[in-house]
Amino acid sequence: MVAEEKKKRRAKKLNRTYDYNIPKELEDLILVGSKVIVPFGKGEKQEEAFVVKLKEKSEFANKDIIKIEENLSDKQIELAKWMANRYFCNVSDCIKLMLTPGTRTKNKEKRIQDKIINTVYLKKDIEEIEFEIETKKIKSEKQIKILKFVKDNKGATIPEIEMFTDTSRAIVNTLIKNGYLEIVEKKVERNPLLFKDYKRTEKLQLTDEQQEAFEEVEKAIDENRFEQFLLYGVTGSGKTEVYLQLIQKVIENEKTAIVLVPEISLTPQMLERFVSRFGKEDIAILHSKLSIGERHDEWEKIRNGDAKIVIGARSAIFAPLANVGIIIIDEEHDSSYKSETTPKYNAKEIAKKLAKENNIPLLLGSATPDLQTYYKAMEKKINLLELTKRANNSSLPSVEIIDLKQELANGNRSMLSMELYSNIEENLKNKRQTILFLNRRGYSTFIMCRNCGYTVKCPNCNISLTYHSYERKLKCHYCGYEQNIVTVCPECKSDKIRYFGTGTQKLEQEIHKQFPNASTIRMDIDTVTKKNSHEEILNKFKNENIDILIGTQMVVKGHHFPNVTLVGVIAADSSLNIDDYRANERTFQILTQVAGRAGRENLPGKVIIQTYNPQGFAIQCSREQNYEKFYETEIALRKQLKYPPFCDIILIGFNSYNENEIRKVSNQMYEELQKELNALINLQENEIKLFKPMPCPIDKIQNRYRWRIIIKGNMTEEINRILNDSLKNIYKQNIKDTRISIDVNPNNMS
Ligand code: ADP
Ligand code: ZN
Ligand code: ZN
């Protein structure tokens, strides 16, 4: 194999590509984007270069690549191989997560302020694009290069594209014209630490509970011992202070720390806690909203040993930090620690592996722990540390449940119960803020004919179209298909077309009608675009003291609003009705978290939960903020029905344009698995259950059919091998365009 290199030299003019041979031992490791050292020019001077393309053959290549400069350690490469096996993907996909992103920024001064930058994103779905590349509908090498680059970097600026892919603006424009790419104005958030001064804070005197937790973990640090801990404490119980003091301890021992937080919680406020304690010099932040150049700078800072603390979202677990002394995962129940795209890794698993190898503690923290984590704590596999009281003595909010069936019986057809209405009114009078939360999973504003039951669905995806009242359009949230609204049923010609479900838009309209003087701001998938970040909306809500924030799941996290005293949950039930064994757990977590938004400071908080199912135990337990009770009930159910943690759910997903092929391939896989699993001697013990291939609940997305095979059982090495083998075997056959992915305990079962 040979690689085409782009010289990266001070002389700008030398913007050309050269071919080099890849030595056999590097073949598996070299990727597009790898930084390598090559001999160059007469003196064969060693120069740094980038791989921009891999080819099978070249008549120009007459020198070898000397080495890969991004010297991934043997340990990293080993980790990548381990991941490939465990998460059923290619080694190169895993290596990509460990390479330094982008390149050095040229001009630091330019980056001082936040800027609006035109950023290029993929407009078409990546699977569609890949299919078009495979089937040669997209032929141009340069176009393909650009599409891949934009995909890998989750958006890039035009200068970045030109520089890294050695292409031109004109080609980008062609791709935009043809609907593959789009330009979006994006606010690039400058590294929030670089340009702001912080007051230094000192250690707080720990409470007894905090001290006890601290000492337990401290022992593991001092003894260089791997141990897993779960710091379980209600919101505001002072978990973060425990993290801070443990990190300090580790730094005093001349070691370093990795802190993972959900992307959405990675706010300036949150970072300030760390920076004010440790100073910005020692901290590196890995955040997907930083520019490519800044991500690069942070990564380099870590590689050069200039950072003692790395704070970041899921992928920060791959930061090249040396001498790690503790790994902390905050809000460990958050589903974002599991990647939904290839490689479908779980950062908690990786963290555990790294902690084990380095003989250091792994500290998981949450107010509503993942059921699986808490179960392990009960089984004494994880050391449970509890904080039962709020550290600053603020009280937990009072929670009230409203039965919507009763409301309806009393003739109230509005989205707001009498109780919620009067509390909002009261709050407005007192100039206090309110958050209204729609527990909406998926998109529930659909239209249906009341006469014949016809619903308008996307022709590409078999999913109900969502009604957008502002544009008066019906849209598909999966593929972007849109059409005009219908007023007459296309099936039975009646005019009994009605809109169902409660969207955030509809709620906002209703609020405006009932409280004409209230100011509102809305946060949902439509307003949180690439342009307006989640962060900006929340800041606006806080700084401009807007009366009511209306939002979906996203309002739950990250911020601290001193003036919010009322939280209303409009319909708690929609996350109960999803086709997922974790429906109760998700409902409990989300209601508990959203309730935690109210009354965080001196003002007492109130939470009103509206539901059609007031007796449901997830709802009752969240009213009492009683995690233990929730756990006891739910774990018994899981045991009875045999769901995780009592087994693993392995989902083998198939997707294809070709309905016959997908049927054929999934059946072949099924038969092969059946044969292999039956041959296992200890099958009896493991109680593996293999289910027949079936269409997924969402059986078509963007014209690709979707099927699945589910396996219930314990994921053992043997099962892992069988799955990897049968995956390889099936791909050896003549498959035209069916793709197969395997996911263990996926976040999303639809
Ligand atoms: P959590 O991370 O569990 O939500 P925090 O660490 O954010 O809780 O603590 C909540 C509040 O209590 C913060 O304002 C914090 O400064 C304060 N706090 C935490 N620990 C102490 C302590 N030992 N003494 C006084 N105040 C504390
Ligand atoms: Zn009809
Ligand atoms: Zn669609």
Short mmCIF file of N, CA, C and O in Angstrom, two decimals, residues 299-414:
data_model
loop_
_atom_site.label_atom_id
_atom_site.label_comp_id
_atom_site.label_asym_id
_atom_site.label_seq_id
_atom_site.Cartn_x
_atom_site.Cartn_y
_atom_site.Cartn_z
N TRP A 299 -5.29 19.30 23.07
CA TRP A 299 -4.74 17.93 22.99
C TRP A 299 -3.21 17.96 23.12
O TRP A 299 -2.61 17.17 23.85
N GLU A 300 -2.59 18.93 22.43
CA GLU A 300 -1.14 19.07 22.50
C GLU A 300 -0.69 19.40 23.91
O GLU A 300 0.32 18.90 24.39
N LYS A 301 -1.46 20.27 24.53
CA LYS A 301 -1.13 20.65 25.90
C LYS A 301 -1.08 19.39 26.79
O LYS A 301 -0.21 19.24 27.63
N ILE A 302 -2.02 18.49 26.53
CA ILE A 302 -2.06 17.26 27.32
C ILE A 302 -0.86 16.37 26.97
O ILE A 302 -0.16 15.87 27.83
N ARG A 303 -0.63 16.22 25.68
CA ARG A 303 0.48 15.36 25.24
C ARG A 303 1.83 15.86 25.74
O ARG A 303 2.72 15.08 26.06
N ASN A 304 1.97 17.17 25.78
CA ASN A 304 3.24 17.73 26.23
C ASN A 304 3.40 17.70 27.74
O ASN A 304 4.39 18.18 28.26
N GLY A 305 2.40 17.20 28.41
CA GLY A 305 2.51 17.12 29.87
C GLY A 305 2.24 18.43 30.57
O GLY A 305 2.61 18.61 31.73
N ASP A 306 1.60 19.37 29.88
CA ASP A 306 1.34 20.67 30.50
C ASP A 306 0.00 20.74 31.22
O ASP A 306 -0.33 21.76 31.81
N ALA A 307 -0.79 19.69 31.12
CA ALA A 307 -2.08 19.70 31.81
C ALA A 307 -2.08 18.65 32.90
O ALA A 307 -1.60 17.54 32.71
N LYS A 308 -2.60 19.05 34.04
CA LYS A 308 -2.70 18.07 35.12
C LYS A 308 -4.11 17.52 35.24
O LYS A 308 -4.35 16.48 35.81
N ILE A 309 -5.05 18.28 34.72
CA ILE A 309 -6.44 17.87 34.80
C ILE A 309 -7.07 17.98 33.41
O ILE A 309 -6.94 19.01 32.76
N VAL A 310 -7.73 16.93 32.98
CA VAL A 310 -8.47 16.98 31.73
C VAL A 310 -9.95 16.91 32.06
O VAL A 310 -10.38 15.99 32.78
N ILE A 311 -10.69 17.88 31.58
CA ILE A 311 -12.14 17.85 31.77
C ILE A 311 -12.78 17.78 30.40
O ILE A 311 -12.46 18.58 29.52
N GLY A 312 -13.66 16.82 30.21
CA GLY A 312 -14.26 16.74 28.89
C GLY A 312 -15.41 15.76 28.84
O GLY A 312 -15.72 15.09 29.82
N ALA A 313 -16.04 15.71 27.68
CA ALA A 313 -17.14 14.80 27.45
C ALA A 313 -16.58 13.41 27.13
O ALA A 313 -15.37 13.20 27.19
N ARG A 314 -17.48 12.51 26.76
CA ARG A 314 -17.15 11.10 26.54
C ARG A 314 -15.76 10.82 25.98
O ARG A 314 -14.98 10.06 26.55
N SER A 315 -15.42 11.46 24.86
CA SER A 315 -14.20 11.06 24.16
C SER A 315 -12.93 11.55 24.86
O SER A 315 -11.83 11.15 24.49
N ALA A 316 -13.08 12.37 25.90
CA ALA A 316 -11.90 12.81 26.66
C ALA A 316 -11.24 11.65 27.38
O ALA A 316 -10.11 11.77 27.85
N ILE A 317 -11.93 10.52 27.45
CA ILE A 317 -11.32 9.35 28.08
C ILE A 317 -10.09 8.90 27.28
O ILE A 317 -9.22 8.20 27.78
N PHE A 318 -10.02 9.32 26.01
CA PHE A 318 -8.87 8.94 25.16
C PHE A 318 -7.76 9.99 25.18
O PHE A 318 -6.80 9.88 24.43
N ALA A 319 -7.89 11.00 26.00
CA ALA A 319 -6.86 12.04 26.05
C ALA A 319 -5.51 11.42 26.41
O ALA A 319 -5.44 10.55 27.27
N PRO A 320 -4.45 11.88 25.75
CA PRO A 320 -3.13 11.27 25.99
C PRO A 320 -2.48 11.80 27.27
O PRO A 320 -1.40 12.35 27.24
N LEU A 321 -3.16 11.62 28.37
CA LEU A 321 -2.69 12.14 29.64
C LEU A 321 -1.81 11.10 30.32
O LEU A 321 -2.23 9.95 30.48
N ALA A 322 -0.61 11.51 30.72
CA ALA A 322 0.30 10.56 31.35
C ALA A 322 0.07 10.56 32.85
O ALA A 322 -0.39 11.55 33.42
N ASN A 323 0.37 9.42 33.47
CA ASN A 323 0.46 9.38 34.92
C ASN A 323 -0.88 9.68 35.61
O ASN A 323 -0.93 10.41 36.60
N VAL A 324 -1.92 9.11 35.08
CA VAL A 324 -3.26 9.38 35.63
C VAL A 324 -3.39 8.76 37.01
O VAL A 324 -3.01 7.61 37.24
N GLY A 325 -3.93 9.55 37.94
CA GLY A 325 -4.07 9.09 39.31
C GLY A 325 -5.50 8.84 39.75
O GLY A 325 -5.75 8.18 40.75
N ILE A 326 -6.44 9.39 39.01
CA ILE A 326 -7.86 9.12 39.31
C ILE A 326 -8.68 9.43 38.07
O ILE A 326 -8.33 10.31 37.28
N ILE A 327 -9.76 8.66 37.87
CA ILE A 327 -10.73 8.99 36.82
C ILE A 327 -12.07 9.21 37.51
O ILE A 327 -12.51 8.39 38.31
N ILE A 328 -12.68 10.35 37.20
CA ILE A 328 -13.96 10.70 37.80
C ILE A 328 -15.01 10.81 36.69
O ILE A 328 -14.76 11.46 35.67
N ILE A 329 -16.15 10.18 36.87
CA ILE A 329 -17.23 10.32 35.89
C ILE A 329 -18.44 10.89 36.61
O ILE A 329 -19.06 10.22 37.44
N ASP A 330 -18.75 12.13 36.29
CA ASP A 330 -19.87 12.79 36.95
C ASP A 330 -21.16 12.47 36.19
O ASP A 330 -21.14 12.25 34.99
N GLU A 331 -22.28 12.48 36.87
CA GLU A 331 -23.57 12.13 36.27
C GLU A 331 -23.44 10.83 35.51
O GLU A 331 -23.75 10.75 34.32
N GLU A 332 -22.96 9.83 36.22
CA GLU A 332 -22.57 8.58 35.56
C GLU A 332 -23.75 7.86 34.91
O GLU A 332 -23.56 7.00 34.07
N HIS A 333 -24.98 8.23 35.30
CA HIS A 333 -26.15 7.58 34.71
C HIS A 333 -26.43 8.11 33.30
O HIS A 333 -27.29 7.58 32.60
N ASP A 334 -25.72 9.16 32.89
CA ASP A 334 -26.09 9.83 31.65
C ASP A 334 -25.84 8.93 30.44
O ASP A 334 -24.79 8.31 30.31
N SER A 335 -26.81 8.90 29.54
CA SER A 335 -26.69 7.96 28.41
C SER A 335 -25.63 8.41 27.41
O SER A 335 -25.22 7.63 26.56
N SER A 336 -25.16 9.66 27.51
CA SER A 336 -24.19 10.11 26.51
C SER A 336 -22.81 9.46 26.69
O SER A 336 -21.95 9.61 25.84
N TYR A 337 -22.59 8.73 27.78
CA TYR A 337 -21.30 8.05 27.92
C TYR A 337 -21.19 6.85 26.98
O TYR A 337 -20.12 6.32 26.77
N LYS A 338 -22.32 6.46 26.45
CA LYS A 338 -22.31 5.38 25.48
C LYS A 338 -22.42 6.01 24.09
O LYS A 338 -23.33 6.78 23.84
N SER A 339 -21.48 5.69 23.22
CA SER A 339 -21.52 6.26 21.88
C SER A 339 -22.56 5.56 21.03
O SER A 339 -22.69 4.34 21.06
N GLU A 340 -23.29 6.35 20.28
CA GLU A 340 -24.33 5.78 19.41
C GLU A 340 -23.81 5.59 17.98
O GLU A 340 -24.52 5.06 17.14
N THR A 341 -22.61 6.11 17.72
CA THR A 341 -22.05 5.91 16.39
C THR A 341 -20.79 5.05 16.52
O THR A 341 -20.21 4.93 17.59
N THR A 342 -20.39 4.48 15.41
CA THR A 342 -19.22 3.61 15.41
C THR A 342 -17.98 4.40 15.78
O THR A 342 -17.80 5.49 15.25
N PRO A 343 -17.10 3.94 16.62
CA PRO A 343 -17.25 2.74 17.45
C PRO A 343 -18.22 2.98 18.61
O PRO A 343 -18.16 4.00 19.27
N LYS A 344 -19.08 1.99 18.81
CA LYS A 344 -20.15 2.17 19.80
C LYS A 344 -19.65 1.82 21.19
O LYS A 344 -20.13 0.89 21.83
N TYR A 345 -18.68 2.58 21.63
CA TYR A 345 -18.04 2.25 22.90
C TYR A 345 -18.77 2.87 24.07
O TYR A 345 -19.57 3.79 23.92
N ASN A 346 -18.47 2.33 25.25
CA ASN A 346 -19.00 2.88 26.48
C ASN A 346 -17.84 3.45 27.28
O ASN A 346 -16.95 2.72 27.70
N ALA A 347 -17.85 4.76 27.47
CA ALA A 347 -16.72 5.42 28.14
C ALA A 347 -16.53 4.91 29.56
O ALA A 347 -15.41 4.92 30.08
N LYS A 348 -17.60 4.44 30.18
CA LYS A 348 -17.46 3.91 31.53
C LYS A 348 -16.65 2.61 31.52
O LYS A 348 -15.85 2.36 32.42
N GLU A 349 -16.87 1.81 30.49
CA GLU A 349 -16.09 0.56 30.37
C GLU A 349 -14.62 0.85 30.12
O GLU A 349 -13.73 0.22 30.69
N ILE A 350 -14.38 1.82 29.23
CA ILE A 350 -13.00 2.18 28.92
C ILE A 350 -12.33 2.72 30.18
O ILE A 350 -11.19 2.38 30.49
N ALA A 351 -13.06 3.56 30.91
CA ALA A 351 -12.50 4.15 32.14
C ALA A 351 -12.12 3.05 33.13
O ALA A 351 -11.07 3.10 33.75
N LYS A 352 -12.97 2.06 33.23
CA LYS A 352 -12.70 0.97 34.16
C LYS A 352 -11.43 0.22 33.74
O LYS A 352 -10.57 -0.09 34.56
N LYS A 353 -11.32 -0.02 32.45
CA LYS A 353 -10.14 -0.73 31.95
C LYS A 353 -8.87 0.08 32.24
O LYS A 353 -7.87 -0.47 32.72
N LEU A 354 -8.92 1.37 31.99
CA LEU A 354 -7.75 2.21 32.22
C LEU A 354 -7.41 2.29 33.71
O LEU A 354 -6.25 2.24 34.10
N ALA A 355 -8.44 2.41 34.53
CA ALA A 355 -8.20 2.51 35.97
C ALA A 355 -7.55 1.23 36.48
O ALA A 355 -6.63 1.26 37.29
N LYS A 356 -8.02 0.12 35.97
CA LYS A 356 -7.47 -1.18 36.37
C LYS A 356 -6.00 -1.27 35.98
O LYS A 356 -5.15 -1.63 36.79
N GLU A 357 -5.72 -0.92 34.73
CA GLU A 357 -4.34 -1.01 34.25
C GLU A 357 -3.40 -0.10 35.03
O GLU A 357 -2.23 -0.41 35.21
N ASN A 358 -3.90 1.04 35.46
CA ASN A 358 -3.06 2.01 36.15
C ASN A 358 -3.11 1.90 37.67
O ASN A 358 -2.49 2.71 38.36
N ASN A 359 -3.87 0.93 38.15
CA ASN A 359 -4.01 0.76 39.61
C ASN A 359 -4.47 2.04 40.31
O ASN A 359 -3.83 2.51 41.25
N ILE A 360 -5.53 2.59 39.84
CA ILE A 360 -6.04 3.84 40.41
C ILE A 360 -7.55 3.72 40.62
O ILE A 360 -8.20 2.86 40.04
N PRO A 361 -8.13 4.59 41.45
CA PRO A 361 -9.58 4.52 41.64
C PRO A 361 -10.37 5.12 40.48
O PRO A 361 -9.91 6.04 39.80
N LEU A 362 -11.56 4.55 40.28
CA LEU A 362 -12.54 5.11 39.34
C LEU A 362 -13.73 5.54 40.18
O LEU A 362 -14.32 4.74 40.89
N LEU A 363 -14.04 6.83 40.12
CA LEU A 363 -15.11 7.38 40.95
C LEU A 363 -16.30 7.79 40.07
O LEU A 363 -16.17 8.64 39.20
N LEU A 364 -17.43 7.13 40.27
CA LEU A 364 -18.65 7.47 39.54
C LEU A 364 -19.54 8.28 40.46
O LEU A 364 -19.68 7.93 41.64
N GLY A 365 -20.14 9.35 39.95
CA GLY A 365 -21.00 10.16 40.80
C GLY A 365 -22.36 10.39 40.19
O GLY A 365 -22.48 10.56 38.98
N SER A 366 -23.42 10.37 41.01
CA SER A 366 -24.75 10.67 40.49
C SER A 366 -25.75 10.85 41.62
O SER A 366 -25.59 10.31 42.72
N ALA A 367 -26.81 11.60 41.32
CA ALA A 367 -27.94 11.70 42.25
C ALA A 367 -28.95 10.60 41.94
O ALA A 367 -29.77 10.24 42.78
N THR A 368 -28.91 10.10 40.72
CA THR A 368 -29.83 9.05 40.29
C THR A 368 -29.03 8.00 39.55
O THR A 368 -29.08 7.92 38.33
N PRO A 369 -28.26 7.19 40.26
CA PRO A 369 -27.32 6.29 39.59
C PRO A 369 -28.01 5.37 38.57
O PRO A 369 -29.18 5.01 38.73
N ASP A 370 -27.26 5.03 37.56
CA ASP A 370 -27.63 4.00 36.62
C ASP A 370 -27.99 2.75 37.44
O ASP A 370 -27.26 2.37 38.34
N LEU A 371 -29.10 2.12 37.11
CA LEU A 371 -29.55 0.97 37.86
C LEU A 371 -28.47 -0.12 37.94
O LEU A 371 -28.29 -0.77 38.95
N GLN A 372 -27.79 -0.27 36.83
CA GLN A 372 -26.74 -1.27 36.73
C GLN A 372 -25.59 -0.97 37.71
O GLN A 372 -25.06 -1.87 38.35
N THR A 373 -25.25 0.30 37.82
CA THR A 373 -24.18 0.70 38.74
C THR A 373 -24.60 0.47 40.18
O THR A 373 -23.85 -0.06 40.99
N TYR A 374 -25.83 0.86 40.49
CA TYR A 374 -26.29 0.71 41.86
C TYR A 374 -26.41 -0.77 42.24
O TYR A 374 -26.11 -1.17 43.35
N TYR A 375 -26.83 -1.56 41.25
CA TYR A 375 -26.91 -3.00 41.48
C TYR A 375 -25.54 -3.56 41.84
O TYR A 375 -25.40 -4.34 42.79
N LYS A 376 -24.51 -3.13 41.12
CA LYS A 376 -23.16 -3.59 41.42
C LYS A 376 -22.73 -3.12 42.81
O LYS A 376 -22.01 -3.83 43.51
N ALA A 377 -23.18 -1.94 43.18
CA ALA A 377 -22.86 -1.45 44.53
C ALA A 377 -23.53 -2.33 45.57
O ALA A 377 -22.94 -2.68 46.59
N MET A 378 -24.77 -2.74 45.30
CA MET A 378 -25.47 -3.63 46.22
C MET A 378 -24.80 -4.99 46.31
O MET A 378 -24.80 -5.65 47.33
N GLU A 379 -24.24 -5.41 45.18
CA GLU A 379 -23.53 -6.70 45.13
C GLU A 379 -22.11 -6.58 45.66
O GLU A 379 -21.32 -7.49 45.53
N LYS A 380 -21.76 -5.40 46.15
CA LYS A 380 -20.44 -5.12 46.72
C LYS A 380 -19.32 -5.19 45.69
O LYS A 380 -18.16 -5.40 46.02
N LYS A 381 -19.65 -5.03 44.43
CA LYS A 381 -18.61 -4.98 43.42
C LYS A 381 -18.12 -3.54 43.24
O LYS A 381 -17.08 -3.29 42.66
N ILE A 382 -18.94 -2.61 43.68
CA ILE A 382 -18.57 -1.20 43.67
C ILE A 382 -18.75 -0.70 45.09
O ILE A 382 -19.73 -1.06 45.76
N ASN A 383 -17.81 0.12 45.53
CA ASN A 383 -17.86 0.66 46.88
C ASN A 383 -18.82 1.87 46.93
O ASN A 383 -18.59 2.87 46.26
N LEU A 384 -19.89 1.73 47.70
CA LEU A 384 -20.92 2.78 47.72
C LEU A 384 -20.61 3.84 48.78
O LEU A 384 -20.42 3.53 49.95
N LEU A 385 -20.57 5.10 48.33
CA LEU A 385 -20.34 6.23 49.23
C LEU A 385 -21.56 7.13 49.12
O LEU A 385 -21.97 7.48 48.03
N GLU A 386 -22.15 7.47 50.27
CA GLU A 386 -23.41 8.23 50.20
C GLU A 386 -23.30 9.62 50.81
O GLU A 386 -22.69 9.81 51.85
N LEU A 387 -23.93 10.56 50.12
CA LEU A 387 -24.14 11.89 50.70
C LEU A 387 -25.65 12.08 50.78
O LEU A 387 -26.32 12.12 49.76
N THR A 388 -26.17 12.17 51.96
CA THR A 388 -27.64 12.17 52.09
C THR A 388 -28.22 13.57 52.25
O THR A 388 -29.40 13.77 52.10
N LYS A 389 -27.37 14.55 52.57
CA LYS A 389 -27.89 15.89 52.83
C LYS A 389 -27.34 16.91 51.84
O LYS A 389 -26.24 16.74 51.32
N ARG A 390 -28.12 17.94 51.61
CA ARG A 390 -27.60 19.03 50.80
C ARG A 390 -26.52 19.77 51.60
O ARG A 390 -26.70 20.04 52.78
N ALA A 391 -25.43 20.11 50.92
CA ALA A 391 -24.27 20.66 51.62
C ALA A 391 -24.54 22.06 52.16
O ALA A 391 -24.06 22.43 53.22
N ASN A 392 -25.32 22.84 51.43
CA ASN A 392 -25.56 24.20 51.90
C ASN A 392 -26.91 24.31 52.61
O ASN A 392 -27.46 25.39 52.77
N ASN A 393 -27.43 23.16 53.02
CA ASN A 393 -28.67 23.13 53.81
C ASN A 393 -29.91 23.68 53.12
O ASN A 393 -30.91 23.91 53.78
N SER A 394 -29.86 23.92 51.80
CA SER A 394 -31.10 24.31 51.12
C SER A 394 -31.97 23.06 51.07
O SER A 394 -31.48 21.94 50.97
N SER A 395 -33.29 23.26 51.14
CA SER A 395 -34.15 22.08 51.21
C SER A 395 -34.51 21.61 49.81
O SER A 395 -34.47 22.37 48.85
N LEU A 396 -34.83 20.34 49.71
CA LEU A 396 -35.28 19.81 48.43
C LEU A 396 -36.67 20.38 48.14
O LEU A 396 -37.43 20.66 49.06
N PRO A 397 -37.02 20.56 46.86
CA PRO A 397 -38.32 21.16 46.55
C PRO A 397 -39.47 20.22 46.91
O PRO A 397 -39.30 19.02 46.99
N SER A 398 -40.64 20.81 47.13
CA SER A 398 -41.81 19.98 47.35
C SER A 398 -42.39 19.59 45.99
O SER A 398 -42.36 20.38 45.05
N VAL A 399 -42.87 18.38 45.89
CA VAL A 399 -43.36 17.88 44.61
C VAL A 399 -44.83 17.51 44.73
O VAL A 399 -45.24 16.82 45.67
N GLU A 400 -45.62 17.97 43.77
CA GLU A 400 -47.05 17.68 43.79
C GLU A 400 -47.43 16.98 42.48
O GLU A 400 -46.93 17.33 41.43
N ILE A 401 -48.30 16.00 42.59
CA ILE A 401 -48.70 15.26 41.39
C ILE A 401 -50.14 15.61 41.03
O ILE A 401 -51.03 15.61 41.91
N ILE A 402 -50.38 15.89 39.77
CA ILE A 402 -51.72 16.24 39.32
C ILE A 402 -52.22 15.16 38.36
O ILE A 402 -51.54 14.80 37.40
N ASP A 403 -53.40 14.67 38.63
CA ASP A 403 -54.00 13.64 37.80
C ASP A 403 -54.73 14.30 36.62
O ASP A 403 -55.75 14.96 36.80
N LEU A 404 -54.21 14.12 35.43
CA LEU A 404 -54.81 14.78 34.26
C LEU A 404 -56.17 14.20 33.89
O LEU A 404 -57.01 14.88 33.30
N LYS A 405 -56.41 12.95 34.24
CA LYS A 405 -57.72 12.35 33.96
C LYS A 405 -58.80 13.11 34.74
O LYS A 405 -59.86 13.41 34.24
N GLN A 406 -58.44 13.41 35.99
CA GLN A 406 -59.36 14.15 36.84
C GLN A 406 -59.61 15.56 36.29
O GLN A 406 -60.73 16.05 36.26
N GLU A 407 -58.52 16.17 35.82
CA GLU A 407 -58.59 17.51 35.23
C GLU A 407 -59.58 17.51 34.07
O GLU A 407 -60.42 18.39 33.95
N LEU A 408 -59.46 16.48 33.23
CA LEU A 408 -60.32 16.35 32.06
C LEU A 408 -61.78 16.18 32.50
O LEU A 408 -62.69 16.78 31.95
N ALA A 409 -61.96 15.34 33.52
CA ALA A 409 -63.30 15.11 34.05
C ALA A 409 -63.93 16.40 34.58
O ALA A 409 -65.13 16.59 34.53
N ASN A 410 -63.07 17.28 35.07
CA ASN A 410 -63.57 18.57 35.55
C ASN A 410 -63.75 19.59 34.43
O ASN A 410 -63.99 20.76 34.68
N GLY A 411 -63.55 19.11 33.20
CA GLY A 411 -63.81 19.98 32.06
C GLY A 411 -62.66 20.89 31.67
O GLY A 411 -62.81 21.79 30.87
N ASN A 412 -61.48 20.63 32.21
CA ASN A 412 -60.32 21.44 31.84
C ASN A 412 -59.58 20.77 30.70
O ASN A 412 -58.92 19.75 30.87
N ARG A 413 -59.68 21.34 29.48
CA ARG A 413 -59.04 20.74 28.32
C ARG A 413 -57.71 21.40 27.99
O ARG A 413 -57.09 21.08 26.99
N SER A 414 -57.30 22.32 28.81
CA SER A 414 -56.05 23.01 28.50
C SER A 414 -54.86 22.14 28.89
O SER A 414 -54.99 21.13 29.57
#
